[in-house]
Short mmCIF file of C-alpha atoms in Angstrom, two decimals:
data_model
loop_
_atom_site.label_atom_id
_atom_site.label_comp_id
_atom_site.label_asym_id
_atom_site.label_seq_id
_atom_site.Cartn_x
_atom_site.Cartn_y
_atom_site.Cartn_z
CA ASP A 1 0.00 0.00 0.00
CA GLN A 2 1.54 3.26 -1.12
CA GLN A 3 1.52 5.76 1.71
CA VAL A 4 2.91 8.64 -0.37
CA LYS A 5 1.49 9.07 -3.84
CA GLN A 6 2.60 11.24 -6.71
CA ASN A 7 -0.02 10.54 -9.33
CA SER A 8 1.59 12.48 -12.17
CA PRO A 9 4.62 10.63 -13.56
CA SER A 10 5.57 13.65 -15.66
CA LEU A 11 4.88 17.34 -16.12
CA SER A 12 5.97 19.70 -18.88
CA VAL A 13 5.91 23.50 -18.54
CA GLN A 14 7.28 26.50 -20.38
CA GLU A 15 10.16 28.49 -19.00
CA GLY A 16 8.93 31.36 -16.86
CA ARG A 17 5.61 29.74 -16.04
CA ILE A 18 4.57 28.10 -12.80
CA SER A 19 5.22 24.41 -12.12
CA ILE A 20 2.90 22.70 -9.66
CA LEU A 21 3.81 19.24 -8.42
CA ASN A 22 1.33 17.36 -6.28
CA CYS A 23 1.60 14.74 -3.58
CA ASP A 24 -0.97 12.87 -1.50
CA TYR A 25 -0.42 10.80 1.62
CA THR A 26 -2.51 8.31 3.55
CA ASN A 27 -0.67 7.88 6.85
CA SER A 28 -2.08 10.24 9.50
CA MET A 29 1.11 9.80 11.55
CA PHE A 30 3.15 11.73 9.00
CA ASP A 31 3.99 15.17 10.36
CA TYR A 32 7.00 16.26 8.34
CA PHE A 33 7.15 16.51 4.58
CA LEU A 34 10.02 17.13 2.23
CA TRP A 35 10.67 17.60 -1.46
CA TYR A 36 13.82 16.27 -3.07
CA LYS A 37 15.13 16.95 -6.53
CA LYS A 38 17.09 14.35 -8.47
CA TYR A 39 19.15 14.67 -11.61
CA PRO A 40 20.14 11.53 -13.57
CA ALA A 41 23.10 9.61 -12.13
CA GLU A 42 23.11 11.75 -8.97
CA GLY A 43 21.71 11.33 -5.49
CA PRO A 44 18.58 13.23 -4.43
CA THR A 45 19.16 16.72 -3.07
CA PHE A 46 16.96 18.39 -0.50
CA LEU A 47 14.80 21.21 -1.80
CA ILE A 48 12.29 22.32 0.83
CA SER A 49 10.34 20.94 3.77
CA ILE A 50 7.27 21.70 5.82
CA SER A 51 6.11 20.68 9.26
CA SER A 52 2.50 19.75 9.88
CA ILE A 53 2.09 22.77 12.15
CA LYS A 54 2.41 25.01 9.10
CA ASP A 55 0.43 25.24 5.89
CA LYS A 56 3.00 27.04 3.79
CA ASN A 57 6.75 27.33 3.54
CA GLU A 58 8.61 29.45 1.04
CA ASP A 59 12.22 29.49 -0.09
CA GLY A 60 13.00 31.70 -3.05
CA ARG A 61 11.23 30.37 -6.13
CA PHE A 62 9.97 27.30 -4.25
CA THR A 63 6.86 27.16 -2.08
CA VAL A 64 5.33 24.11 -0.48
CA PHE A 65 1.68 24.10 0.58
CA LEU A 66 0.22 21.59 3.01
CA ASN A 67 -3.48 20.78 3.34
CA LYS A 68 -3.71 18.43 6.30
CA SER A 69 -7.43 17.81 6.07
CA ALA A 70 -7.03 16.65 2.48
CA LYS A 71 -3.70 14.92 3.20
CA HIS A 72 -2.28 16.78 0.24
CA LEU A 73 0.79 18.86 -0.42
CA SER A 74 2.06 20.67 -3.45
CA LEU A 75 5.29 22.23 -4.60
CA HIS A 76 5.12 25.45 -6.62
CA ILE A 77 8.09 26.63 -8.64
CA VAL A 78 7.82 30.20 -9.92
CA PRO A 79 9.24 31.09 -12.36
CA SER A 80 10.28 27.74 -13.77
CA GLN A 81 13.74 27.52 -15.34
CA PRO A 82 15.25 24.89 -17.67
CA GLY A 83 17.68 23.93 -14.89
CA ASP A 84 14.68 22.85 -12.81
CA SER A 85 14.18 19.90 -15.16
CA ALA A 86 14.60 16.85 -12.91
CA VAL A 87 12.67 14.19 -11.04
CA TYR A 88 10.97 15.55 -7.93
CA PHE A 89 10.26 13.24 -5.03
CA CYS A 90 7.82 13.92 -2.25
CA ALA A 91 8.78 12.32 1.07
CA ALA A 92 7.19 12.08 4.49
CA SER A 93 8.10 11.05 8.01
CA GLY A 94 6.43 11.01 11.37
CA GLY A 95 6.35 9.97 14.97
CA GLY A 96 9.60 11.75 15.75
CA SER A 97 11.52 9.58 13.30
CA ASN A 98 12.45 12.15 10.69
CA TYR A 99 15.35 9.97 9.62
CA LYS A 100 12.92 7.35 8.25
CA LEU A 101 11.51 8.73 5.05
CA THR A 102 8.71 7.30 2.92
CA PHE A 103 9.00 8.44 -0.68
CA GLY A 104 6.57 8.83 -3.53
CA LYS A 105 7.43 7.48 -6.97
CA GLY A 106 8.49 10.87 -8.28
CA THR A 107 7.40 13.30 -10.99
CA LEU A 108 9.63 14.10 -13.96
CA LEU A 109 9.48 17.85 -14.56
CA THR A 110 10.58 19.16 -17.93
CA VAL A 111 10.90 22.91 -18.34
CA ASN A 112 11.03 23.88 -22.00
CA PRO A 113 12.98 26.99 -23.07
CA ASN B 1 33.68 18.36 3.45
CA ALA B 2 33.20 15.46 1.06
CA GLY B 3 29.65 14.93 2.34
CA VAL B 4 28.31 11.41 1.78
CA THR B 5 30.51 9.16 -0.33
CA GLN B 6 29.63 5.75 -1.76
CA THR B 7 31.79 3.10 -3.37
CA PRO B 8 31.73 1.52 -5.84
CA LYS B 9 29.74 3.57 -8.37
CA PHE B 10 28.93 0.49 -10.45
CA GLN B 11 29.03 -3.23 -9.71
CA VAL B 12 28.03 -6.38 -11.56
CA LEU B 13 27.57 -9.56 -9.55
CA LYS B 14 26.56 -13.11 -10.32
CA THR B 15 23.69 -14.69 -8.44
CA GLY B 16 24.92 -16.02 -5.11
CA GLN B 17 27.95 -13.75 -4.81
CA SER B 18 28.39 -11.52 -1.81
CA MET B 19 29.59 -7.96 -1.62
CA THR B 20 29.65 -4.86 0.57
CA LEU B 21 28.53 -1.42 -0.52
CA GLN B 22 30.50 1.23 1.29
CA CYS B 23 29.10 4.48 2.67
CA ALA B 24 30.93 7.17 4.60
CA GLN B 25 30.08 10.67 5.78
CA ASP B 26 32.32 13.34 7.27
CA MET B 27 29.62 15.59 8.73
CA ASN B 28 29.44 13.86 12.12
CA HIS B 29 25.81 12.94 11.44
CA GLU B 30 24.19 10.56 13.89
CA TYR B 31 21.60 9.16 11.51
CA MET B 32 22.48 7.09 8.46
CA SER B 33 20.23 5.14 6.11
CA TRP B 34 20.28 2.93 3.05
CA TYR B 35 17.64 3.20 0.32
CA ARG B 36 17.13 1.42 -2.97
CA GLN B 37 15.52 2.91 -6.04
CA ASP B 38 13.95 0.76 -8.71
CA PRO B 39 12.51 1.92 -12.07
CA GLY B 40 9.16 3.64 -11.62
CA MET B 41 9.50 3.45 -7.86
CA GLY B 42 10.44 5.90 -5.22
CA LEU B 43 13.26 5.27 -2.80
CA ARG B 44 12.57 2.52 -0.28
CA LEU B 45 14.28 2.30 3.08
CA ILE B 46 16.38 -0.84 3.60
CA HIS B 47 18.10 -0.30 6.95
CA TYR B 48 18.91 2.66 9.12
CA SER B 49 21.06 3.58 12.10
CA VAL B 50 20.52 6.19 14.79
CA GLY B 51 24.09 6.02 16.03
CA ALA B 52 27.17 3.85 16.30
CA GLY B 53 26.25 0.36 17.39
CA ILE B 54 22.52 0.83 16.71
CA THR B 55 20.79 -0.38 13.55
CA ASP B 56 17.24 -1.28 12.62
CA GLN B 57 15.24 -2.55 9.68
CA GLY B 58 13.41 -0.40 7.22
CA GLU B 59 10.73 -1.29 4.68
CA VAL B 60 12.70 -3.81 2.56
CA PRO B 61 15.46 -5.36 4.74
CA ASN B 62 15.46 -8.95 3.48
CA GLY B 63 18.73 -10.05 1.91
CA TYR B 64 20.75 -7.20 3.40
CA ASN B 65 22.84 -6.79 6.54
CA VAL B 66 24.27 -3.64 8.08
CA SER B 67 26.49 -2.67 10.96
CA ARG B 68 27.63 0.65 12.36
CA SER B 69 30.89 0.44 14.26
CA THR B 70 31.78 4.13 13.78
CA THR B 71 29.83 7.35 13.32
CA GLU B 72 31.34 7.82 9.86
CA ASP B 73 30.74 4.47 8.17
CA PHE B 74 27.61 2.47 7.40
CA PRO B 75 28.32 -0.47 5.05
CA LEU B 76 25.54 -2.50 3.43
CA ARG B 77 26.22 -6.19 2.89
CA LEU B 78 24.57 -8.48 0.39
CA LEU B 79 25.18 -12.02 1.63
CA SER B 80 23.95 -13.92 -1.45
CA ALA B 81 23.01 -11.63 -4.32
CA ALA B 82 19.79 -12.25 -6.25
CA PRO B 83 18.55 -10.67 -9.51
CA SER B 84 15.79 -8.98 -7.50
CA GLN B 85 18.51 -6.92 -5.81
CA THR B 86 19.43 -5.24 -9.09
CA SER B 87 18.85 -1.60 -8.22
CA VAL B 88 20.44 1.74 -7.48
CA TYR B 89 21.44 2.06 -3.85
CA PHE B 90 21.62 5.37 -2.03
CA CYS B 91 23.13 6.05 1.35
CA ALA B 92 21.98 9.09 3.33
CA SER B 93 22.87 10.83 6.56
CA SER B 94 21.31 13.49 8.74
CA TYR B 95 21.65 15.20 12.09
CA GLY B 96 18.69 15.48 14.38
CA ASP B 97 15.46 16.34 12.63
CA ASN B 98 17.15 17.99 9.69
CA GLU B 99 16.98 16.94 6.09
CA GLN B 100 18.93 13.93 4.86
CA PHE B 101 21.96 14.28 2.62
CA PHE B 102 22.30 11.60 -0.03
CA GLY B 103 25.34 10.06 -1.63
CA PRO B 104 25.71 9.71 -5.42
CA GLY B 105 24.52 6.12 -5.47
CA THR B 106 25.80 2.66 -6.42
CA ARG B 107 24.29 1.00 -9.48
CA LEU B 108 24.21 -2.76 -8.88
CA THR B 109 23.37 -5.40 -11.46
CA VAL B 110 22.93 -9.04 -10.43
CA LEU B 111 23.03 -11.53 -13.28
#
């Protein structure tokens, strides 16, 4: 049973526009959520996180929104740049064990010049 | 700092062979983890450690052993490789409740 779901395997946007990546979770114990970015042949790199006590966290062009009642989070990238083209993984943890992450399957974002 | 390093980058094994994937970090992180990534799948937790001498199982531990004798190193051992263990393996480390830092990965093929 997948506890973290990214239902869009891929997303294509134009440079300068907004990219919105979505993630749903089923485990009510999750209280910390992260987004990782992964380029081919490299390890994932941390992008942004949000605690369940917040509903929004912003870092430059990246904003993560959390809707606890819907068990849904989204990552907004504005404006999108070609260098943002990568696989984006949503991850979650909970119960004070933030070192144990449950990942979604990832969304391949392609930003076209 | 080198961050999280993994060796080897690539490895081909025959079914039944054993090997150890090495992972080291120089950030004095207490938490270290091993994940595997398969095509069309997210990363899945194999084993993790909350400090030297302490390890525990993750989501997919079968066929793998770990030990943590020092803060810096967290090797992953495959005792008898199987084709189902063909995957890309990532080691990660973190301190406290902060985000995990990942190594570059080891691509393993078992024939």
